[in-house]
mmCIF file of C-alpha atoms in Angstrom:
data_model
loop_
_atom_site.group_PDB
_atom_site.id
_atom_site.type_symbol
_atom_site.label_atom_id
_atom_site.label_comp_id
_atom_site.label_asym_id
_atom_site.label_seq_id
_atom_site.Cartn_x
_atom_site.Cartn_y
_atom_site.Cartn_z
ATOM 1 C CA MET A 12 100.615 97.140 61.247
ATOM 2 C CA ILE A 13 104.144 95.849 61.979
ATOM 3 C CA PHE A 14 105.619 96.792 65.319
ATOM 4 C CA ALA A 15 109.042 98.131 64.336
ATOM 5 C CA ILE A 16 112.217 96.916 66.053
ATOM 6 C CA PRO A 17 115.261 99.220 66.006
ATOM 7 C CA LYS A 18 117.808 98.046 63.420
ATOM 8 C CA GLU A 19 120.606 97.711 65.947
ATOM 9 C CA ASP A 20 118.583 95.046 67.800
ATOM 10 C CA ILE A 21 117.708 92.868 64.773
ATOM 11 C CA SER A 22 120.770 90.628 65.036
ATOM 12 C CA LYS A 23 120.506 90.104 68.784
ATOM 13 C CA GLU A 24 118.556 87.427 70.547
ATOM 14 C CA ARG A 25 115.688 89.162 72.265
ATOM 15 C CA SER A 26 112.197 88.626 73.507
ATOM 16 C CA MET A 27 108.997 90.557 73.032
ATOM 17 C CA LYS A 28 107.383 91.616 76.282
ATOM 18 C CA ILE A 29 103.690 92.402 76.394
ATOM 19 C CA ILE A 30 101.506 93.585 79.262
ATOM 20 C CA HIS A 31 98.029 92.071 79.367
ATOM 21 C CA CYS A 32 95.664 94.180 81.495
ATOM 22 C CA ALA A 33 91.884 94.590 81.633
ATOM 23 C CA ASP A 34 88.887 95.789 83.639
ATOM 24 C CA ILE A 35 90.525 98.912 85.004
ATOM 25 C CA HIS A 36 87.144 100.658 85.341
ATOM 26 C CA LEU A 37 88.459 104.200 85.506
ATOM 27 C CA ASP A 38 86.215 106.731 87.256
ATOM 28 C CA SER A 39 84.390 104.114 89.306
ATOM 29 C CA GLN A 40 82.402 105.923 92.013
ATOM 30 C CA MET A 41 83.714 103.727 94.867
ATOM 31 C CA THR A 42 80.897 104.758 97.226
ATOM 32 C CA ALA A 43 79.621 101.296 98.176
ATOM 33 C CA ASN A 44 81.769 101.143 101.319
ATOM 34 C CA LEU A 45 83.656 104.430 101.535
ATOM 35 C CA ASP A 46 82.715 107.949 102.565
ATOM 36 C CA LYS A 47 82.920 110.733 99.963
ATOM 37 C CA VAL A 48 86.493 111.701 100.801
ATOM 38 C CA LYS A 49 87.937 108.202 100.599
ATOM 39 C CA ALA A 50 85.752 107.270 97.616
ATOM 40 C CA LYS A 51 87.228 110.186 95.687
ATOM 41 C CA GLU A 52 90.707 109.212 96.817
ATOM 42 C CA ARG A 53 90.238 105.605 95.690
ATOM 43 C CA LYS A 54 88.872 106.767 92.328
ATOM 44 C CA HIS A 55 92.058 108.776 91.815
ATOM 45 C CA GLU A 56 94.167 105.825 92.961
ATOM 46 C CA ILE A 57 92.722 103.601 90.225
ATOM 47 C CA LEU A 58 93.820 106.124 87.599
ATOM 48 C CA ASP A 59 97.200 106.460 89.305
ATOM 49 C CA THR A 60 97.686 102.675 89.203
ATOM 50 C CA PHE A 61 96.991 102.653 85.463
ATOM 51 C CA LEU A 62 99.535 105.436 84.935
ATOM 52 C CA ARG A 63 102.060 103.622 87.157
ATOM 53 C CA MET A 64 101.555 100.528 85.005
ATOM 54 C CA VAL A 65 102.459 102.510 81.892
ATOM 55 C CA ASP A 66 105.601 103.767 83.660
ATOM 56 C CA TYR A 67 106.370 100.159 84.619
ATOM 57 C CA ALA A 68 106.104 99.259 80.928
ATOM 58 C CA GLU A 69 108.642 101.935 80.022
ATOM 59 C CA ASN A 70 111.052 100.954 82.787
ATOM 60 C CA ASN A 71 110.863 97.212 82.024
ATOM 61 C CA ASN A 72 111.274 97.219 78.232
ATOM 62 C CA ILE A 73 107.657 96.342 77.506
ATOM 63 C CA ASP A 74 106.912 96.480 73.775
ATOM 64 C CA ALA A 75 103.122 96.487 73.862
ATOM 65 C CA VAL A 76 100.144 96.810 76.203
ATOM 66 C CA ILE A 77 96.925 94.886 75.553
ATOM 67 C CA ILE A 78 93.891 96.441 77.276
ATOM 68 C CA ALA A 79 91.354 93.609 77.090
ATOM 69 C CA GLY A 80 88.213 95.660 77.732
ATOM 70 C CA ASP A 81 86.501 97.969 80.213
ATOM 71 C CA LEU A 82 89.133 100.654 80.576
ATOM 72 C CA PHE A 83 86.319 102.932 81.807
ATOM 73 C CA ASP A 84 83.572 101.997 84.248
ATOM 74 C CA THR A 85 80.664 103.677 82.444
ATOM 75 C CA LYS A 86 79.924 106.030 79.570
ATOM 76 C CA SER A 87 80.402 108.943 81.967
ATOM 77 C CA PHE A 88 83.984 109.840 82.820
ATOM 78 C CA SER A 89 85.810 113.090 83.424
ATOM 79 C CA ALA A 90 87.783 115.010 80.835
ATOM 80 C CA GLY A 91 90.717 114.907 83.238
ATOM 81 C CA THR A 92 90.710 111.099 83.298
ATOM 82 C CA ARG A 93 90.372 110.907 79.518
ATOM 83 C CA ASN A 94 93.236 113.363 79.001
ATOM 84 C CA SER A 95 95.460 111.535 81.475
ATOM 85 C CA VAL A 96 94.999 108.287 79.544
ATOM 86 C CA VAL A 97 95.697 109.949 76.195
ATOM 87 C CA ASP A 98 98.769 111.742 77.573
ATOM 88 C CA ALA A 99 100.126 108.462 78.954
ATOM 89 C CA ILE A 100 99.769 106.817 75.543
ATOM 90 C CA VAL A 101 101.145 109.739 73.540
ATOM 91 C CA SER A 102 104.140 110.216 75.840
ATOM 92 C CA HIS A 103 105.186 106.566 75.420
ATOM 93 C CA GLN A 104 105.570 106.290 71.665
ATOM 94 C CA ASP A 105 107.896 103.289 71.936
ATOM 95 C CA ILE A 106 105.032 101.246 73.391
ATOM 96 C CA ALA A 107 102.126 100.064 71.251
ATOM 97 C CA PHE A 108 98.712 100.072 72.959
ATOM 98 C CA TYR A 109 96.023 97.670 71.718
ATOM 99 C CA TYR A 110 92.625 98.668 73.075
ATOM 100 C CA LEU A 111 89.598 96.381 73.142
ATOM 101 C CA LYS A 112 86.605 98.420 74.351
ATOM 102 C CA GLY A 113 84.676 95.655 76.175
ATOM 103 C CA ASN A 114 81.061 95.801 77.342
ATOM 104 C CA HIS A 115 80.784 98.679 79.830
ATOM 105 C CA GLY A 116 80.089 101.285 77.152
ATOM 106 C CA GLY A 117 82.838 103.802 77.860
ATOM 107 C CA GLY A 118 85.074 102.825 74.956
ATOM 108 C CA ASP A 119 83.059 104.456 72.176
ATOM 109 C CA HIS A 120 82.754 107.697 74.147
ATOM 110 C CA PHE A 121 86.493 107.689 74.798
ATOM 111 C CA ILE A 122 87.367 107.223 71.131
ATOM 112 C CA ASP A 123 84.777 109.783 69.999
ATOM 113 C CA ALA A 124 86.199 112.353 72.422
ATOM 114 C CA ILE A 125 89.734 112.041 71.054
ATOM 115 C CA LYS A 126 90.293 114.534 68.264
ATOM 116 C CA GLU A 127 93.120 112.494 66.751
ATOM 117 C CA ILE A 128 93.881 108.854 67.521
ATOM 118 C CA PRO A 129 97.538 108.540 68.614
ATOM 119 C CA ASP A 130 99.744 106.607 66.192
ATOM 120 C CA ASN A 131 100.574 104.035 68.884
ATOM 121 C CA LEU A 132 96.936 103.380 69.911
ATOM 122 C CA HIS A 133 95.388 100.518 67.943
ATOM 123 C CA LEU A 134 91.723 99.527 68.049
ATOM 124 C CA PHE A 135 89.535 96.527 67.273
ATOM 125 C CA GLU A 136 86.235 96.220 65.429
ATOM 126 C CA GLU A 137 83.206 93.905 65.238
ATOM 127 C CA SER A 138 85.105 91.717 62.799
ATOM 128 C CA TRP A 139 88.488 90.143 63.492
ATOM 129 C CA LYS A 140 91.385 92.550 63.193
ATOM 130 C CA LYS A 141 94.952 91.279 63.162
ATOM 131 C CA TYR A 142 98.153 93.162 63.966
ATOM 132 C CA ASN A 143 101.675 91.934 63.281
ATOM 133 C CA LEU A 144 103.683 92.722 66.394
ATOM 134 C CA PHE A 145 106.901 91.178 65.071
ATOM 135 C CA GLU A 146 108.059 89.751 61.755
ATOM 136 C CA LYS A 147 111.414 88.329 60.750
ATOM 137 C CA GLU A 148 112.294 85.795 58.068
ATOM 138 C CA GLY A 149 108.690 84.752 57.681
ATOM 139 C CA LYS A 150 108.125 84.321 61.430
ATOM 140 C CA ARG A 151 105.501 86.524 63.045
ATOM 141 C CA ILE A 152 103.984 87.323 66.399
ATOM 142 C CA THR A 153 100.392 88.361 65.778
ATOM 143 C CA LEU A 154 97.578 89.840 67.840
ATOM 144 C CA SER A 155 93.975 89.347 66.757
ATOM 145 C CA GLY A 156 90.933 90.769 68.504
ATOM 146 C CA ILE A 157 87.232 91.351 68.083
ATOM 147 C CA GLU A 158 84.524 93.423 69.772
ATOM 148 C CA LEU A 159 81.740 90.933 70.545
ATOM 149 C CA SER A 160 78.189 91.975 69.695
ATOM 150 C CA ASN A 161 74.797 90.578 68.755
ATOM 151 C CA ASP A 162 75.683 91.195 65.100
ATOM 152 C CA ASN A 163 78.718 88.903 64.992
ATOM 153 C CA ILE A 164 77.715 86.197 67.471
ATOM 154 C CA SER A 165 76.981 83.653 64.724
ATOM 155 C CA THR A 166 80.265 84.096 62.830
ATOM 156 C CA VAL A 167 82.834 85.005 65.473
ATOM 157 C CA TYR A 168 84.495 81.575 65.613
ATOM 158 C CA SER A 169 84.251 80.494 61.988
ATOM 159 C CA SER A 170 85.815 83.770 60.841
ATOM 160 C CA LEU A 171 88.943 83.473 63.019
ATOM 161 C CA LEU A 172 91.791 82.296 60.757
ATOM 162 C CA LEU A 173 95.326 82.066 62.165
ATOM 163 C CA ASP A 174 98.538 80.797 60.544
ATOM 164 C CA PRO A 175 99.925 77.802 62.497
ATOM 165 C CA ARG A 176 103.489 78.990 61.787
ATOM 166 C CA ASP A 177 102.926 82.208 63.768
ATOM 167 C CA PHE A 178 102.810 82.862 67.483
ATOM 168 C CA ASN A 179 99.181 83.911 67.771
ATOM 169 C CA ILE A 180 97.744 86.057 70.548
ATOM 170 C CA VAL A 181 93.973 86.576 70.607
ATOM 171 C CA THR A 182 92.141 89.076 72.802
ATOM 172 C CA MET A 183 88.442 88.992 73.703
ATOM 173 C CA HIS A 184 86.188 90.289 76.472
ATOM 174 C CA GLY A 185 83.547 88.069 78.036
ATOM 175 C CA GLN A 186 82.729 85.059 80.193
ATOM 176 C CA ILE A 187 84.256 81.786 79.088
ATOM 177 C CA SER A 188 82.112 78.661 78.944
ATOM 178 C CA THR A 189 82.464 75.158 77.578
ATOM 179 C CA TYR A 190 80.111 75.811 74.679
ATOM 180 C CA GLN A 191 78.707 78.789 72.839
ATOM 181 C CA VAL A 192 75.583 80.491 74.140
ATOM 182 C CA LYS A 193 74.141 81.916 70.960
ATOM 183 C CA THR A 194 71.885 84.376 72.775
ATOM 184 C CA SER A 195 74.715 86.074 74.685
ATOM 185 C CA PRO A 196 77.374 88.185 72.930
ATOM 186 C CA ASP A 197 79.455 88.239 76.140
ATOM 187 C CA ASN A 198 79.850 84.450 76.111
ATOM 188 C CA ILE A 199 83.179 83.012 74.907
ATOM 189 C CA SER A 200 83.159 79.351 73.887
ATOM 190 C CA LEU A 201 86.452 77.613 74.654
ATOM 191 C CA SER A 202 85.481 74.548 72.656
ATOM 192 C CA ASP A 203 85.041 76.698 69.533
ATOM 193 C CA LEU A 204 88.494 78.247 70.064
ATOM 194 C CA ARG A 205 90.275 74.899 70.234
ATOM 195 C CA ASN A 206 92.419 73.939 67.240
ATOM 196 C CA LYS A 207 92.473 77.576 66.125
ATOM 197 C CA ASN A 208 96.289 77.881 66.482
ATOM 198 C CA ILE A 209 95.951 80.191 69.499
ATOM 199 C CA ASP A 210 99.017 80.389 71.734
ATOM 200 C CA TYR A 211 97.746 82.929 74.266
ATOM 201 C CA LEU A 212 94.131 84.040 74.741
ATOM 202 C CA ALA A 213 94.181 87.410 76.536
ATOM 203 C CA LEU A 214 90.806 87.810 78.213
ATOM 204 C CA GLY A 215 88.964 90.504 80.102
ATOM 205 C CA HIS A 216 85.716 90.532 82.119
ATOM 206 C CA ILE A 217 86.589 88.365 85.155
ATOM 207 C CA HIS A 218 88.138 90.519 87.879
ATOM 208 C CA GLU A 219 90.531 87.963 89.329
ATOM 209 C CA TYR A 220 93.589 86.270 87.856
ATOM 210 C CA GLN A 221 92.752 82.940 86.228
ATOM 211 C CA GLU A 222 94.384 80.785 83.594
ATOM 212 C CA GLY A 223 93.865 77.412 81.982
ATOM 213 C CA SER A 224 94.801 75.303 78.968
ATOM 214 C CA LEU A 225 93.506 75.890 75.450
ATOM 215 C CA PRO A 226 94.402 72.787 73.447
ATOM 216 C CA PRO A 227 96.358 71.866 71.538
ATOM 217 C CA ARG A 228 99.060 74.502 71.926
ATOM 218 C CA GLY A 229 97.904 77.426 74.018
ATOM 219 C CA LYS A 230 96.336 78.739 77.187
ATOM 220 C CA TYR A 231 93.727 81.291 78.165
ATOM 221 C CA CYS A 232 94.274 83.930 80.826
ATOM 222 C CA TYR A 233 92.173 86.448 82.725
ATOM 223 C CA CYS A 234 94.587 89.014 84.138
ATOM 224 C CA GLY A 235 91.957 90.416 86.536
ATOM 225 C CA CYS A 236 91.501 94.080 87.420
ATOM 226 C CA LEU A 237 94.266 96.480 88.494
ATOM 227 C CA GLU A 238 92.615 97.493 91.774
ATOM 228 C CA GLY A 239 89.996 95.731 93.852
ATOM 229 C CA ARG A 240 86.970 98.003 94.209
ATOM 230 C CA GLY A 241 84.805 96.064 96.667
ATOM 231 C CA PHE A 242 84.843 93.031 98.906
ATOM 232 C CA ASP A 243 83.829 90.850 95.971
ATOM 233 C CA GLU A 244 87.286 91.648 94.547
ATOM 234 C CA CYS A 245 89.562 90.641 97.414
ATOM 235 C CA GLY A 246 93.212 89.628 97.262
ATOM 236 C CA LYS A 247 95.977 90.413 94.799
ATOM 237 C CA HIS A 248 95.314 92.417 91.636
ATOM 238 C CA GLY A 249 97.477 93.609 88.781
ATOM 239 C CA PHE A 250 98.444 92.528 85.269
ATOM 240 C CA VAL A 251 100.234 89.777 83.364
ATOM 241 C CA VAL A 252 103.542 90.106 81.532
ATOM 242 C CA LEU A 253 103.810 87.851 78.485
ATOM 243 C CA ASP A 254 107.479 87.275 77.490
ATOM 244 C CA ILE A 255 107.952 85.656 74.049
ATOM 245 C CA ASP A 256 111.311 84.534 72.662
ATOM 246 C CA GLU A 257 111.460 85.896 69.114
ATOM 247 C CA GLY A 258 113.738 83.073 68.007
ATOM 248 C CA ASP A 259 111.828 79.928 68.910
ATOM 249 C CA PHE A 260 108.507 81.379 70.195
ATOM 250 C CA THR A 261 108.866 79.794 73.622
ATOM 251 C CA TYR A 262 107.237 82.003 76.220
ATOM 252 C CA ASN A 263 106.419 82.494 79.861
ATOM 253 C CA THR A 264 103.888 84.552 81.749
ATOM 254 C CA GLU A 265 104.137 86.299 85.111
ATOM 255 C CA PHE A 266 101.349 87.822 87.165
ATOM 256 C CA ILE A 267 102.446 91.139 88.686
ATOM 257 C CA ASP A 268 100.641 92.140 91.884
ATOM 258 C CA PHE A 269 100.418 95.898 91.305
ATOM 259 C CA ALA A 270 97.470 97.221 93.325
ATOM 260 C CA LYS A 271 98.057 100.131 95.669
ATOM 261 C CA ARG A 272 95.715 98.592 98.246
ATOM 262 C CA HIS A 273 94.295 95.129 98.826
ATOM 263 C CA LEU A 274 90.897 94.132 100.163
ATOM 264 C CA TYR A 275 90.401 91.188 102.498
ATOM 265 C CA GLU A 276 87.276 89.503 103.824
ATOM 266 C CA ILE A 277 88.349 87.647 106.957
ATOM 267 C CA PRO A 278 86.063 85.189 108.777
ATOM 268 C CA VAL A 279 86.588 85.044 112.547
ATOM 269 C CA ASP A 280 84.980 82.309 114.653
ATOM 270 C CA ILE A 281 84.149 83.775 118.085
ATOM 271 C CA SER A 282 82.197 80.813 119.476
ATOM 272 C CA ASP A 283 84.201 80.725 122.721
ATOM 273 C CA CYS A 284 84.351 84.496 123.260
ATOM 274 C CA LYS A 285 82.660 86.250 126.204
ATOM 275 C CA THR A 286 83.788 89.870 125.861
ATOM 276 C CA ASN A 287 84.821 92.448 123.277
ATOM 277 C CA ALA A 288 88.389 91.966 124.457
ATOM 278 C CA ASP A 289 88.146 88.246 123.646
ATOM 279 C CA ILE A 290 86.779 89.067 120.198
ATOM 280 C CA ARG A 291 89.526 91.628 119.554
ATOM 281 C CA GLY A 292 92.093 88.971 120.309
ATOM 282 C CA LYS A 293 90.518 86.608 117.797
ATOM 283 C CA ILE A 294 90.325 89.342 115.149
ATOM 284 C CA ASP A 295 93.962 90.359 115.658
ATOM 285 C CA ALA A 296 95.088 86.743 115.317
ATOM 286 C CA ALA A 297 93.129 86.316 112.069
ATOM 287 C CA ILE A 298 94.511 89.562 110.638
ATOM 288 C CA GLY A 299 98.014 88.428 111.544
ATOM 289 C CA LEU A 300 97.564 85.219 109.572
ATOM 290 C CA GLN A 301 96.283 87.237 106.611
ATOM 291 C CA LYS A 302 99.334 89.547 106.788
ATOM 292 C CA SER A 303 97.223 92.608 106.008
ATOM 293 C CA GLU A 304 98.911 96.006 105.874
ATOM 294 C CA THR A 305 97.719 99.321 107.294
ATOM 295 C CA LYS A 306 96.994 100.595 103.763
ATOM 296 C CA ASP A 307 94.486 97.796 103.142
ATOM 297 C CA LEU A 308 90.690 97.505 103.428
ATOM 298 C CA LEU A 309 89.229 94.846 105.717
ATOM 299 C CA LYS A 310 85.853 93.235 106.179
ATOM 300 C CA ILE A 311 85.748 91.142 109.328
ATOM 301 C CA VAL A 312 82.936 88.555 109.359
ATOM 302 C CA LEU A 313 82.149 87.255 112.844
ATOM 303 C CA THR A 314 80.921 83.659 112.808
ATOM 304 C CA GLY A 315 80.089 80.891 115.250
ATOM 305 C CA ASP A 316 77.530 80.122 117.939
ATOM 306 C CA ILE A 317 77.817 82.497 120.899
ATOM 307 C CA GLU A 318 76.117 82.635 124.261
ATOM 308 C CA VAL A 319 73.191 84.998 124.601
ATOM 309 C CA ASP A 320 75.002 87.251 127.077
ATOM 310 C CA CYS A 321 78.197 87.507 125.039
ATOM 311 C CA GLU A 322 79.496 91.085 125.075
ATOM 312 C CA LYS A 323 79.754 91.958 121.385
ATOM 313 C CA ASN A 324 79.777 95.493 119.959
ATOM 314 C CA THR A 325 80.502 95.552 116.224
ATOM 315 C CA GLU A 326 80.626 99.360 116.013
ATOM 316 C CA TYR A 327 83.279 99.483 118.721
ATOM 317 C CA LEU A 328 85.294 96.713 117.078
ATOM 318 C CA ALA A 329 85.147 98.465 113.688
ATOM 319 C CA LYS A 330 86.225 101.763 115.254
ATOM 320 C CA ILE A 331 89.310 100.119 116.755
ATOM 321 C CA LEU A 332 90.219 98.644 113.372
ATOM 322 C CA LEU A 333 89.712 101.975 111.587
ATOM 323 C CA GLU A 334 92.512 103.391 113.717
ATOM 324 C CA ARG A 335 94.865 100.845 112.155
ATOM 325 C CA PHE A 336 93.648 100.357 108.582
ATOM 326 C CA TYR A 337 92.576 102.501 105.638
ATOM 327 C CA PHE A 338 89.068 101.054 105.929
ATOM 328 C CA ALA A 339 87.472 98.374 108.065
ATOM 329 C CA LYS A 340 84.020 97.107 108.865
ATOM 330 C CA VAL A 341 82.694 94.275 110.998
ATOM 331 C CA LYS A 342 79.822 92.075 109.816
ATOM 332 C CA ASP A 343 78.041 89.953 112.418
ATOM 333 C CA LYS A 344 76.986 86.519 111.163
ATOM 334 C CA THR A 345 77.038 84.771 114.524
ATOM 335 C CA LYS A 346 74.128 82.769 115.878
ATOM 336 C CA ILE A 347 72.851 82.837 119.439
ATOM 337 C CA ALA A 348 73.080 79.500 121.204
ATOM 338 C CA VAL A 349 70.344 79.501 123.857
ATOM 339 C CA ASP A 350 70.185 76.639 126.363
ATOM 340 C CA TYR A 351 66.622 77.000 127.598
ATOM 341 C CA ASN A 352 67.313 74.552 130.430
ATOM 342 C CA ASP A 353 69.501 77.197 132.071
ATOM 343 C CA TYR A 354 66.418 79.417 132.504
ATOM 344 C CA GLU A 355 63.718 76.801 133.123
ATOM 345 C CA LEU A 356 63.641 77.394 136.910
ATOM 346 C CA ASP A 357 65.255 80.854 136.944
ATOM 347 C CA ALA A 358 63.045 83.160 139.066
ATOM 348 C CA SER A 359 64.640 86.321 137.676
ATOM 349 C CA LEU A 360 63.191 88.730 135.100
ATOM 350 C CA LYS A 361 65.549 87.237 132.522
ATOM 351 C CA GLY A 362 64.209 83.749 133.215
ATOM 352 C CA GLU A 363 60.608 84.859 132.829
ATOM 353 C CA PHE A 364 61.495 86.716 129.606
ATOM 354 C CA VAL A 365 63.210 83.631 128.140
ATOM 355 C CA ARG A 366 60.278 81.377 129.017
ATOM 356 C CA ILE A 367 57.775 83.740 127.368
ATOM 357 C CA VAL A 368 59.822 83.919 124.168
ATOM 358 C CA LYS A 369 60.422 80.176 124.147
ATOM 359 C CA GLY A 370 56.682 79.512 124.353
ATOM 360 C CA ASP A 371 55.788 81.701 121.366
ATOM 361 C CA GLU A 372 55.132 79.150 118.611
ATOM 362 C CA SER A 373 54.842 81.883 115.934
ATOM 363 C CA LEU A 374 58.605 82.491 116.098
ATOM 364 C CA THR A 375 61.406 80.500 114.517
ATOM 365 C CA GLU A 376 64.355 79.415 116.657
ATOM 366 C CA GLU A 377 66.539 82.076 114.982
ATOM 367 C CA GLU A 378 63.960 84.768 115.754
ATOM 368 C CA LYS A 379 63.668 83.609 119.371
ATOM 369 C CA ALA A 380 67.443 83.746 119.810
ATOM 370 C CA GLU A 381 67.627 87.235 118.328
ATOM 371 C CA ILE A 382 64.758 88.538 120.487
ATOM 372 C CA ILE A 383 66.403 87.095 123.593
ATOM 373 C CA ARG A 384 69.720 88.708 122.652
ATOM 374 C CA CYS A 385 68.115 92.140 122.207
ATOM 375 C CA GLY A 386 66.101 91.683 125.388
ATOM 376 C CA PHE A 387 69.204 90.848 127.436
ATOM 377 C CA GLN A 388 70.976 93.925 126.067
ATOM 378 C CA ALA A 389 68.024 96.076 127.127
ATOM 379 C CA LEU A 390 67.871 94.482 130.595
ATOM 380 C CA ASN A 391 71.609 95.102 131.005
ATOM 381 C CA GLY A 392 71.210 98.772 130.061
ATOM 382 C CA GLU A 393 73.179 98.372 126.804
ATOM 383 C CA ASP A 394 72.458 99.817 123.382
ATOM 384 C CA ILE A 395 70.501 97.301 121.327
ATOM 385 C CA GLU A 396 72.288 96.148 118.145
ATOM 386 C CA LEU A 397 69.774 95.308 115.417
#
């Protein structure tokens, strides 16, 4: 299919602008960290970000949107989400949508549920399918894609044929590697894609922005996901805009940070802290360096070697942060530094307790330190943090 350009624009120098997005995972449950209310809110925000991206495409003269897999999180998604996606596509007829289903299983259910495929929604199959996005005087911008499966794993590379005179975009969904893994349909072999006349390899599957060279003339790019969903997806998220000059096929790419909220995992060394106030000061300083905003989600990881009587209450610290941020939690990965010499001649109950624990050869040093910490909290009348 040829992507039509209005006649009045034919004589003008122009560029073709394409959004490359992937791994949106609509209707993700979002319950790993959040309560039911915020999990539902975040699920709606992921859909809203997708719809905002389509509006961005309209407002920024985007010609096409490549969805490089995993538009939906699972096979189960709501009719409301499905209808919102279809309405967004149908109401933007000037934009062509190219949809690779990916490996999360929702794509087939989405297509089956649509009574009539919109004219501007284009799909891929388990054999290479090529679309002409632009053609003028024998020069073309093409998009080729394939749904990887066990059935085509042996022929996927040999069957890709691209004209070296064209600007060739290829879209796939999977994990890149140096060589082909013939037992895994989700593996993408970069070495087998070399010398295939690929200019831009639009990938999905990895949830963070990455790019690299694809000799001799192109590059590969993971655009990442639109919204981070957990603390394994921290930092900036969004999509890539591919801008191709239709005259000489020079191009540039730009990553657009588009997420409504960002997630940050921030390590904080509290080795020299004695009180919760000291720890709060360290946390605030680390957050300041990160430049987090109140709309963001934070995971503070306390690290370092602390004294056994250090005042440290992670629930209290998390509660203070929750008053400032959309979500926050505090993870304690500190170690107790016990100097047994300090208690060797101590006649107090604490000294006797430390000596008993120290002499128990069935315990590791980490276990001894943790038992001493809990014991000191109990002796001080504090709640024991396990």
